[in-house]
């Protein structure tokens, strides 16, 4: 085997360092969607910001965060403008991620504190 063939073979067997990271919900996870999980509202808008919670060590961030949407359309007429939708980003907790500047239609439910939250179960991922 030539050196070129050997290097090519090794490159094909190793992970591509320039490949994009896998998207949440595409790999095997321990996410278990509860039966009867339904959305209370659907909001549509662009991602404009995020809220993160500082971890106990004061250096890391918690898994739960809020993505801030500029809501242009909603199934609830009382929801518009800057709206926070809480979620986790951990795949095993049915987490989701959103990209800044992109438009999403997000099904969400109200949690016990009256905040909107979503997960991969509601998003259909």
GROMACS .gro file of C-alpha atoms in nm:
model
  125
    1UNK     CA    1   0.000   0.000   0.000
    2UNK     CA    2   0.136   0.343  -0.089
    3UNK     CA    3   0.170   0.618   0.167
    4UNK     CA    4  -0.107   0.816  -0.005
    5UNK     CA    5  -0.345   0.518   0.007
    6UNK     CA    6  -0.263   0.460   0.373
    7UNK     CA    7  -0.325   0.827   0.465
    8UNK     CA    8  -0.648   0.831   0.263
    9UNK     CA    9  -0.764   0.514   0.437
   10UNK     CA   10  -0.687   0.665   0.778
   11UNK     CA   11  -0.867   0.989   0.690
   12UNK     CA   12  -1.176   0.803   0.580
   13UNK     CA   13  -1.184   0.606   0.906
   14UNK     CA   14  -1.145   0.906   1.137
   15UNK     CA   15  -1.404   1.172   1.217
   16UNK     CA   16  -1.392   1.478   0.995
   17UNK     CA   17  -1.259   1.763   1.212
   18UNK     CA   18  -1.435   2.015   0.988
   19UNK     CA   19  -1.776   1.845   0.991
   20UNK     CA   20  -2.055   2.045   1.154
   21UNK     CA   21  -2.160   1.924   1.499
   22UNK     CA   22  -2.461   1.694   1.513
   23UNK     CA   23  -2.795   1.863   1.570
   24UNK     CA   24  -2.989   1.788   1.885
   25UNK     CA   25  -3.247   1.516   1.841
   26UNK     CA   26  -3.061   1.335   1.562
   27UNK     CA   27  -2.859   1.095   1.777
   28UNK     CA   28  -2.978   0.833   2.022
   29UNK     CA   29  -3.073   1.000   2.349
   30UNK     CA   30  -3.250   0.920   2.672
   31UNK     CA   31  -3.526   1.173   2.599
   32UNK     CA   32  -3.862   1.030   2.704
   33UNK     CA   33  -4.157   1.240   2.593
   34UNK     CA   34  -4.448   1.232   2.836
   35UNK     CA   35  -4.775   1.096   2.702
   36UNK     CA   36  -5.025   1.362   2.606
   37UNK     CA   37  -4.770   1.643   2.591
   38UNK     CA   38  -4.948   1.918   2.400
   39UNK     CA   39  -4.875   2.280   2.324
   40UNK     CA   40  -5.080   2.558   2.483
   41UNK     CA   41  -4.969   2.815   2.228
   42UNK     CA   42  -4.757   2.849   1.912
   43UNK     CA   43  -4.539   3.155   1.860
   44UNK     CA   44  -4.362   3.251   1.537
   45UNK     CA   45  -4.075   3.493   1.515
   46UNK     CA   46  -3.703   3.554   1.485
   47UNK     CA   47  -3.448   3.464   1.752
   48UNK     CA   48  -3.299   3.788   1.880
   49UNK     CA   49  -3.142   3.709   2.218
   50UNK     CA   50  -3.109   3.457   2.501
   51UNK     CA   51  -3.116   3.442   2.880
   52UNK     CA   52  -2.877   3.206   3.054
   53UNK     CA   53  -2.855   3.119   3.421
   54UNK     CA   54  -2.515   3.122   3.587
   55UNK     CA   55  -2.411   2.792   3.741
   56UNK     CA   56  -2.336   2.736   4.110
   57UNK     CA   57  -1.961   2.764   4.041
   58UNK     CA   58  -2.024   3.116   3.897
   59UNK     CA   59  -1.826   3.021   3.582
   60UNK     CA   60  -2.051   2.781   3.392
   61UNK     CA   61  -2.409   2.814   3.274
   62UNK     CA   62  -2.708   2.599   3.362
   63UNK     CA   63  -2.864   2.364   3.108
   64UNK     CA   64  -3.196   2.552   3.123
   65UNK     CA   65  -3.211   2.878   2.932
   66UNK     CA   66  -3.458   3.104   2.754
   67UNK     CA   67  -3.443   3.199   2.389
   68UNK     CA   68  -3.588   3.543   2.319
   69UNK     CA   69  -3.805   3.568   2.010
   70UNK     CA   70  -3.937   3.877   1.836
   71UNK     CA   71  -4.286   3.730   1.799
   72UNK     CA   72  -4.473   3.848   1.492
   73UNK     CA   73  -4.751   3.589   1.502
   74UNK     CA   74  -4.902   3.385   1.785
   75UNK     CA   75  -5.201   3.165   1.847
   76UNK     CA   76  -5.255   3.376   2.163
   77UNK     CA   77  -5.329   3.741   2.071
   78UNK     CA   78  -5.177   3.856   2.404
   79UNK     CA   79  -4.830   3.733   2.300
   80UNK     CA   80  -4.625   3.959   2.072
   81UNK     CA   81  -4.289   4.133   2.056
   82UNK     CA   82  -3.999   4.018   2.277
   83UNK     CA   83  -4.102   3.684   2.425
   84UNK     CA   84  -3.893   3.437   2.626
   85UNK     CA   85  -3.938   3.065   2.564
   86UNK     CA   86  -3.760   2.848   2.821
   87UNK     CA   87  -3.598   2.515   2.732
   88UNK     CA   88  -3.306   2.290   2.808
   89UNK     CA   89  -3.026   2.227   2.561
   90UNK     CA   90  -2.944   1.880   2.693
   91UNK     CA   91  -3.045   1.615   2.443
   92UNK     CA   92  -3.118   1.362   2.720
   93UNK     CA   93  -3.367   1.609   2.873
   94UNK     CA   94  -3.544   1.652   2.536
   95UNK     CA   95  -3.359   1.980   2.484
   96UNK     CA   96  -3.358   2.199   2.176
   97UNK     CA   97  -3.140   2.476   2.039
   98UNK     CA   98  -3.220   2.778   1.825
   99UNK     CA   99  -2.995   2.982   1.594
  100UNK     CA  100  -2.978   3.361   1.622
  101UNK     CA  101  -3.147   3.545   1.336
  102UNK     CA  102  -3.352   3.248   1.218
  103UNK     CA  103  -3.730   3.240   1.215
  104UNK     CA  104  -3.907   2.960   1.401
  105UNK     CA  105  -4.261   2.852   1.470
  106UNK     CA  106  -4.243   2.721   1.827
  107UNK     CA  107  -4.512   2.519   2.000
  108UNK     CA  108  -4.492   2.587   2.375
  109UNK     CA  109  -4.672   2.516   2.700
  110UNK     CA  110  -4.708   2.722   3.015
  111UNK     CA  111  -4.509   2.586   3.311
  112UNK     CA  112  -4.612   2.613   3.678
  113UNK     CA  113  -4.458   2.961   3.698
  114UNK     CA  114  -4.661   3.086   3.399
  115UNK     CA  115  -4.356   3.093   3.169
  116UNK     CA  116  -4.356   2.955   2.816
  117UNK     CA  117  -4.138   2.650   2.765
  118UNK     CA  118  -4.075   2.404   2.484
  119UNK     CA  119  -3.883   2.083   2.419
  120UNK     CA  120  -3.808   1.841   2.139
  121UNK     CA  121  -4.133   1.655   2.215
  122UNK     CA  122  -4.340   1.962   2.127
  123UNK     CA  123  -4.110   2.061   1.841
  124UNK     CA  124  -4.158   1.720   1.679
  125UNK     CA  125  -3.785   1.645   1.658
   0.00000   0.00000   0.00000
